[in-house]
Short mmCIF file of C-alpha atoms and ligand atoms in Angstrom, two decimals:
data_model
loop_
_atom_site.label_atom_id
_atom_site.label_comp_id
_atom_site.label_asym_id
_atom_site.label_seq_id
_atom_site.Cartn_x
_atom_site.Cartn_y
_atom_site.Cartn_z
CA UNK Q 885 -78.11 -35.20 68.24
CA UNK Q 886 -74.42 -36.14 68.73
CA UNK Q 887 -72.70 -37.86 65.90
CA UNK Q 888 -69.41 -40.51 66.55
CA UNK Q 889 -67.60 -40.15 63.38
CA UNK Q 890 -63.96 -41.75 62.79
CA UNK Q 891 -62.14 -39.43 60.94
CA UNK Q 892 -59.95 -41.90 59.51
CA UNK Q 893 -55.90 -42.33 60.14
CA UNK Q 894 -55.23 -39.15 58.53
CA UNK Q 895 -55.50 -38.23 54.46
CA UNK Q 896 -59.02 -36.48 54.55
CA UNK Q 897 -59.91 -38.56 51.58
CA UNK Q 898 -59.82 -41.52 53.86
CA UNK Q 899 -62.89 -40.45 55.81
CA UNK Q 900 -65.54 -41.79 54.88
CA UNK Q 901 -68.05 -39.88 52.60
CA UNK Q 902 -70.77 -40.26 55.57
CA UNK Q 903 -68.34 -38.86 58.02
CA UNK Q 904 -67.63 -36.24 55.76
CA UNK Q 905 -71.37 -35.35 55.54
CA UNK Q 906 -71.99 -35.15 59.06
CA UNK Q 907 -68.96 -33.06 59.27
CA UNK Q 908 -69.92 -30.64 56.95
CA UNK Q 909 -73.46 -30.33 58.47
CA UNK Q 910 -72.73 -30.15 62.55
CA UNK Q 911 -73.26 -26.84 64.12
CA UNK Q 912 -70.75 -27.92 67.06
CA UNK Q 913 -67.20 -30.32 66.64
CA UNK Q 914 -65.44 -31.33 69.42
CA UNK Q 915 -61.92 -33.25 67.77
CA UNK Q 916 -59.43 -35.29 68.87
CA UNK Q 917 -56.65 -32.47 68.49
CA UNK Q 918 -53.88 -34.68 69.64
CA UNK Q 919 -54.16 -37.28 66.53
CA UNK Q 920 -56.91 -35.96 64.08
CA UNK Q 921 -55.45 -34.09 61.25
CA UNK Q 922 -56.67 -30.91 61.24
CA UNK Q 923 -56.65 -30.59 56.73
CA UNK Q 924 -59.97 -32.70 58.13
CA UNK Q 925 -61.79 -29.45 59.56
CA UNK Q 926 -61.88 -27.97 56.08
CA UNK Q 927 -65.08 -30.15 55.56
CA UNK Q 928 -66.81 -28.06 58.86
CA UNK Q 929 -68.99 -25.13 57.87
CA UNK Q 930 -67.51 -21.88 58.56
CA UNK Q 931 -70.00 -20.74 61.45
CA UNK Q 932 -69.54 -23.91 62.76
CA UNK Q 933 -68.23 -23.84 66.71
CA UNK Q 934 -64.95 -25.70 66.81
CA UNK Q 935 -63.50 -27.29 69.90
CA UNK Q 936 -60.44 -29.31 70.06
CA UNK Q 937 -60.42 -32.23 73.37
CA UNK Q 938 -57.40 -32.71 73.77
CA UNK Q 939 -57.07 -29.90 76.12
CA UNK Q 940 -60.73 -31.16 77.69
CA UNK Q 941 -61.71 -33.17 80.22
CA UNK Q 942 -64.60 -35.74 80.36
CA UNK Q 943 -66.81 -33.03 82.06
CA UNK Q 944 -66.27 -30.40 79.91
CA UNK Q 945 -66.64 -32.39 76.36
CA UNK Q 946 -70.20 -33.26 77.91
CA UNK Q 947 -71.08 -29.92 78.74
CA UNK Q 948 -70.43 -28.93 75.33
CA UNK Q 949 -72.61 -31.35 74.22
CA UNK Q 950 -75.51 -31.06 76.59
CA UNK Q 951 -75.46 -27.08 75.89
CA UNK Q 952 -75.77 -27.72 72.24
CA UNK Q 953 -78.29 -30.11 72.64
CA UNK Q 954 -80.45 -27.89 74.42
CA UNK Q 955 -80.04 -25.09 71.58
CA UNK Q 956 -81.34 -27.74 69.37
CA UNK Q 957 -77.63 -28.06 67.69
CA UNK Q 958 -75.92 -31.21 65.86
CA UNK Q 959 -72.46 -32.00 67.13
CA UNK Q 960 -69.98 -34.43 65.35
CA UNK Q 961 -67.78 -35.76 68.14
CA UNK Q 962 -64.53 -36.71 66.00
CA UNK Q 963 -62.06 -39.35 67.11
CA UNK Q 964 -58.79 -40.55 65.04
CA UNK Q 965 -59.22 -43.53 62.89
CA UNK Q 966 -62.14 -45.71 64.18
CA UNK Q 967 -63.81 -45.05 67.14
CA UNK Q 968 -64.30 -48.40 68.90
CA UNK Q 969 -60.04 -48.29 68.70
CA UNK Q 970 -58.54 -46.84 71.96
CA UNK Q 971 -61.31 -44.42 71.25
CA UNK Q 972 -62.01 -43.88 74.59
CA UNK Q 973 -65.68 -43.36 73.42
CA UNK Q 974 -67.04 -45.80 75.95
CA UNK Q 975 -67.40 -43.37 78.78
CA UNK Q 976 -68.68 -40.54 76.47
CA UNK Q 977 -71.44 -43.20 74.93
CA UNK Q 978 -72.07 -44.36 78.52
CA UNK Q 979 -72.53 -40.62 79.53
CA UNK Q 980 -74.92 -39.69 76.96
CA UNK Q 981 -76.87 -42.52 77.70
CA UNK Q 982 -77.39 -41.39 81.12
CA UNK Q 983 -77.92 -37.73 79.99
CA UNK Q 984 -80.30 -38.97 77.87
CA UNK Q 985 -78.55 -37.31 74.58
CA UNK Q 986 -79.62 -39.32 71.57
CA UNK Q 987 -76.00 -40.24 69.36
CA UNK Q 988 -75.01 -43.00 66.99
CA UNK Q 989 -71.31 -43.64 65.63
CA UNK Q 990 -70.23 -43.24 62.42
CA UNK Q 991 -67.09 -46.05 61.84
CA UNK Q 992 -63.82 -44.82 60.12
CA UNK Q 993 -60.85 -46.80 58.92
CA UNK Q 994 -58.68 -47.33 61.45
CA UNK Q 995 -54.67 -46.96 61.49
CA UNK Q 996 -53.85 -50.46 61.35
CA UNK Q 997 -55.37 -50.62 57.63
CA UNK Q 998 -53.88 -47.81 56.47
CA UNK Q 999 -50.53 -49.09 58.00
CA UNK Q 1000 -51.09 -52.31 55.84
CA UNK Q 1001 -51.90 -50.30 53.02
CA UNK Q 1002 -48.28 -48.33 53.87
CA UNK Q 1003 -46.64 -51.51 53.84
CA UNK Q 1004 -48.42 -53.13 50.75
CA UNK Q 1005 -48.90 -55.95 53.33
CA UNK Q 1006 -51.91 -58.50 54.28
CA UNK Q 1007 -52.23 -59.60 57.39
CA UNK Q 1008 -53.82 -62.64 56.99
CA UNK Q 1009 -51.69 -64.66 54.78
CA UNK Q 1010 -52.72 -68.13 54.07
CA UNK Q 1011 -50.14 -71.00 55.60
CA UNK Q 1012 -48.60 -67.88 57.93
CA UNK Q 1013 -51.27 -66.66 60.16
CA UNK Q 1014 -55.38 -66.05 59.57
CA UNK Q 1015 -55.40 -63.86 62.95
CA UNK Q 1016 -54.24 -60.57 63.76
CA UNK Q 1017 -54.10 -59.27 67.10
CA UNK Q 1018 -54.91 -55.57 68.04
CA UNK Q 1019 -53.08 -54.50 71.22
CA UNK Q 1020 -51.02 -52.10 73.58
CA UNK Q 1021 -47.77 -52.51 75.75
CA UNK Q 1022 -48.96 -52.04 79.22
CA UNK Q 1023 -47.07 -49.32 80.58
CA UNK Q 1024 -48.87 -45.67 82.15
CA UNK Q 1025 -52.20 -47.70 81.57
CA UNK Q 1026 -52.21 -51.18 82.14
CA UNK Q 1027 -53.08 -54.16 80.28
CA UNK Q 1028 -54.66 -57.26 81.96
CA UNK Q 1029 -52.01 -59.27 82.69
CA UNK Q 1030 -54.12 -62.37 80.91
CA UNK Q 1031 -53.51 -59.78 77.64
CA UNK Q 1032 -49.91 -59.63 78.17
CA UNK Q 1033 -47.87 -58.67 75.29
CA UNK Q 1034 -45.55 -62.28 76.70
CA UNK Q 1035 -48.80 -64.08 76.56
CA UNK Q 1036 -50.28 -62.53 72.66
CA UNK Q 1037 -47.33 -63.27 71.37
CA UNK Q 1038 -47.05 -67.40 71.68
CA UNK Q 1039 -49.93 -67.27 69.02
CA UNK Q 1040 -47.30 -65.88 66.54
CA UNK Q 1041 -50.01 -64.10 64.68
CA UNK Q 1042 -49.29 -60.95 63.03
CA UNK Q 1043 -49.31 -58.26 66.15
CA UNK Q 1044 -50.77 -54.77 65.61
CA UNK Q 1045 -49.42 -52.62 68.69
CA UNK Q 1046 -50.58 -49.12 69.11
CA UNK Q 1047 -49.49 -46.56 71.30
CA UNK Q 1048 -46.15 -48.34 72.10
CA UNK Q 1049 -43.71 -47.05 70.14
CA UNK Q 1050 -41.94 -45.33 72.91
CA UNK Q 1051 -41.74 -48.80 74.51
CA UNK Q 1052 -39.86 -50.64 71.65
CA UNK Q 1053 -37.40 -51.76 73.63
CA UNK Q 1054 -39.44 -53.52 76.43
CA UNK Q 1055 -41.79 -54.76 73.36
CA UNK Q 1056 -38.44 -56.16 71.80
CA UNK Q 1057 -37.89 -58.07 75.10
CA UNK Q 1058 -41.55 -59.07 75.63
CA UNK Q 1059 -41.33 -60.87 71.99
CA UNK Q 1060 -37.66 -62.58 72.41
CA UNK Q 1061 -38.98 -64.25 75.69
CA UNK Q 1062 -42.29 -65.13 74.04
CA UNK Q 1063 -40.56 -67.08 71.45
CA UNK Q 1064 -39.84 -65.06 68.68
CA UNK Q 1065 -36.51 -64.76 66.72
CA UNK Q 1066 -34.06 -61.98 66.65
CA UNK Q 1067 -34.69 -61.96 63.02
CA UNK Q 1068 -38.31 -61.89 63.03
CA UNK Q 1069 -39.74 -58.80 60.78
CA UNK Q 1070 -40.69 -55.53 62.36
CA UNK Q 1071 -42.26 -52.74 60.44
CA UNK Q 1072 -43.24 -49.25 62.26
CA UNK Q 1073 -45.53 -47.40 60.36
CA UNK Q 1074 -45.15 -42.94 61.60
CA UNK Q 1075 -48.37 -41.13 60.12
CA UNK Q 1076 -49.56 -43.85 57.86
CA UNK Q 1077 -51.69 -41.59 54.99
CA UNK Q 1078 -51.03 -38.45 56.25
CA UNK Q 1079 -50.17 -36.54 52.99
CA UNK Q 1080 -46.40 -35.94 53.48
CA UNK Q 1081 -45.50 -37.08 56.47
CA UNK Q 1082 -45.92 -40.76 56.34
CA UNK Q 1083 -42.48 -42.84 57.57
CA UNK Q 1084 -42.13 -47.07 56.84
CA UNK Q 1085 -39.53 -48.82 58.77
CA UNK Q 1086 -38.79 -52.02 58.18
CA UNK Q 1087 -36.05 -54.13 59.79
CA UNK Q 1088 -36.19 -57.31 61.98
CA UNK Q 1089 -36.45 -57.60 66.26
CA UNK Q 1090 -32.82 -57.09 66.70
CA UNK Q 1091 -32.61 -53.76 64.50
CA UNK Q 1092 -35.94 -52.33 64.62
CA UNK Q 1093 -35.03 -50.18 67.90
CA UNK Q 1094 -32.23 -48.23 66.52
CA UNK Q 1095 -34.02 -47.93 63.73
CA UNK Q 1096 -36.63 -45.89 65.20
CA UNK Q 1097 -34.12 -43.82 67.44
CA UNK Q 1098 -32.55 -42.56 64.30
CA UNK Q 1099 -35.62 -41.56 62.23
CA UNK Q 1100 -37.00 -40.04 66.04
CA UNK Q 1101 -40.13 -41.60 65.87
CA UNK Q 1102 -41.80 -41.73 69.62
CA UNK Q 1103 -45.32 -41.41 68.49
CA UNK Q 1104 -48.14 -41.64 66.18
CA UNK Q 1105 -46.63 -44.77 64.80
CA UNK Q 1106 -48.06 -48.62 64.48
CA UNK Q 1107 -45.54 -51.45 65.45
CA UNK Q 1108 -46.58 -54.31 63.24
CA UNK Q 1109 -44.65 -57.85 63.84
CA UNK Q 1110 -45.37 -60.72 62.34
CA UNK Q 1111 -44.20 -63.49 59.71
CA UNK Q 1112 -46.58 -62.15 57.53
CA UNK Q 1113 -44.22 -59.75 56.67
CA UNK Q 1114 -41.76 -62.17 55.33
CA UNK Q 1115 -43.54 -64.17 53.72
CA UNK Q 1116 -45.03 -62.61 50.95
CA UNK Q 1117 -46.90 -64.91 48.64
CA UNK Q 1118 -45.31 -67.52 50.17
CA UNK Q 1119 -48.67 -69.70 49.69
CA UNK Q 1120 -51.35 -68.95 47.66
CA UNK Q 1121 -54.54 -69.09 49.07
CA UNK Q 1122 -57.96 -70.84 48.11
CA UNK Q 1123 -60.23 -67.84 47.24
CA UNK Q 1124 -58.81 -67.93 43.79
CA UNK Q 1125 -57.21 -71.47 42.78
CA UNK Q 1126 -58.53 -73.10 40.12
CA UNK Q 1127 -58.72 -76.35 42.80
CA UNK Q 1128 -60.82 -75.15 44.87
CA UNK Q 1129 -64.89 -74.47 44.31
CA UNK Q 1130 -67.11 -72.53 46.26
CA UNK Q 1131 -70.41 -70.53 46.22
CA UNK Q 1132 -69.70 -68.08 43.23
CA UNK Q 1133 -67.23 -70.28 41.10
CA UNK Q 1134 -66.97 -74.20 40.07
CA UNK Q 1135 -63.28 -76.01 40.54
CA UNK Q 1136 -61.82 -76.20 36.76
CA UNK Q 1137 -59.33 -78.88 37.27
N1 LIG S 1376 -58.83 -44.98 66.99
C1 LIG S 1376 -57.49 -44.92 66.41
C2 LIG S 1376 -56.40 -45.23 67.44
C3 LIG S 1376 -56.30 -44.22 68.56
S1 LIG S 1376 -55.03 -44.58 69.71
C4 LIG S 1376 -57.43 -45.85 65.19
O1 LIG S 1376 -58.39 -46.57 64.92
O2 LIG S 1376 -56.40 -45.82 64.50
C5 LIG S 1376 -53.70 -43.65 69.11
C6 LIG S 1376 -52.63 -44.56 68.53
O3 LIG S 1376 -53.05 -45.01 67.26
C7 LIG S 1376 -51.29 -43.90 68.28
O4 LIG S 1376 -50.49 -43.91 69.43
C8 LIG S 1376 -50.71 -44.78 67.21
O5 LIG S 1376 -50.22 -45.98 67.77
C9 LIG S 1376 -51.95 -45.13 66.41
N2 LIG S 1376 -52.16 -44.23 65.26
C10 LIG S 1376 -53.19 -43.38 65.07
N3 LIG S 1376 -53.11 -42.80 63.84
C11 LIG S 1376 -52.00 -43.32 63.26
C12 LIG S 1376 -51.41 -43.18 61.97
N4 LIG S 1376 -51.94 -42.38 61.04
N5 LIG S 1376 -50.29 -43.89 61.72
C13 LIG S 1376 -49.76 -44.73 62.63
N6 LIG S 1376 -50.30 -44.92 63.84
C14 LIG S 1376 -51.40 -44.24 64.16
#
């Protein structure tokens, strides 16, 4: 049996406690080396056989697996965060399938939250925006062009852009010609949760580049844009007003 698991964006305490169970149980764990602390091993048994994929190709990651399964082993296949994010679990699910090697996925929470959680930020403020969008820059792997970062943006909904960073500038442009102002917030979030080593950056479209030049960020980081980050409590929202009734609660006024 091979087990999915998101480890989570980086404190160990952020995996969840069924990820952590699995973990501590599997025989064989094949991690994401290039993004999954490592403090998150520590939960592996000691006898356990350890492999890190990031210096692994498709192939070999399911010929690990295969040769456990036929020793009657339990792998935990461990990807960063959650892994239906740029997981690139697809072709390993797709894989088994074929093989014939019985897995199921174990979610995690995913960078974006614990960027928010960084940032002391929601997302979905009412009046701002009640959408956020979860995307990449095209560059070295492309994005359809109907996805285009040009084409996101005219929603003005709070953007979540992973593995960009290094394309700030181009991301800057992108947004400017979409419609939104020099002064529109930017926050890039380096290592959100890891213990230590987590970097906020605030600043606005016009800054946020130089910004990130001087604190040498170029990866492992979360580019979050959006009014939603000026506009705290700007509007209060329904859930809670004292106007407003629903299932659990009667309208007092
Ligand atoms: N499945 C992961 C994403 C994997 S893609 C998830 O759900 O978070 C790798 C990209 O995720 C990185 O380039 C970066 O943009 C982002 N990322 C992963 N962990 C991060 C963290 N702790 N802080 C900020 N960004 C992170």
């Amino acid at each position: 049996m091979v087990h999915i698991v998101g480890a989570g964006p980086g404190d160990p305490d952020l995996m969840t406690i069924k990820g952590q169970r699995l973990l501590s149980e599997a025989d064989v764990v094949i991690y994401a080396g290039s993004l999954v602390n490592e403090e998150i091993l520590k939960f592996c048994k000691p006898e356990a056989e350890i492999y890190n994929s990031a210096q692994m190709m498709l192939e070999e990651i399911l010929h690990v697996m295969t040769l456990a399964e036929k020793a009657g082993k339990t792998t935990v296949r461990l990807h960063t965060g959650d892994p239906s994010i740029y997981g690139a679990t697809q072709e390993q699910m797709d894989a088994m399938e074929a093989r014939g090697i019985e897995f199921d996925v174990t979610p995690g929470v995913s960078s974006f939250l614990a960027a928010a959680a960084a940032l002391k930020q929601e997302y979905t403020l009412p009046g701002v925006t009640q959408t956020v969008i979860i995307t990449r820059r095209g560059g070295r792997t492309p994005v359809p062009d109907s996805e285009s970062l040009k084409k996101l943006a005219q929603h003005q909904t709070t953007l979540c852009i992973f593995l960009s960073v290094n394309l700030l500038p181009e991301i800057k442009q992108d947004l400017m010609s979409a419609g939104f102002k020099s002064s529109t917030p930017v926050a890039v979030v380096y290592k959100a949760s890891w213990p230590g080593e987590e970097k906020v950056i605030k600043g606005r479209l016009d800054t946020i580049v130089q910004q990130v030049k001087d604190a040498n960020i170029d990866r492992t980081a979360l580019v979050i844009v959006g009014h939603c980050l000026s506009s705290k409590g700007k509007q209060q929202s329904n859930l809670y007003s004292p106007k407003f009734s629903h299932m659990f609660r009667q309208a007092r006024f």
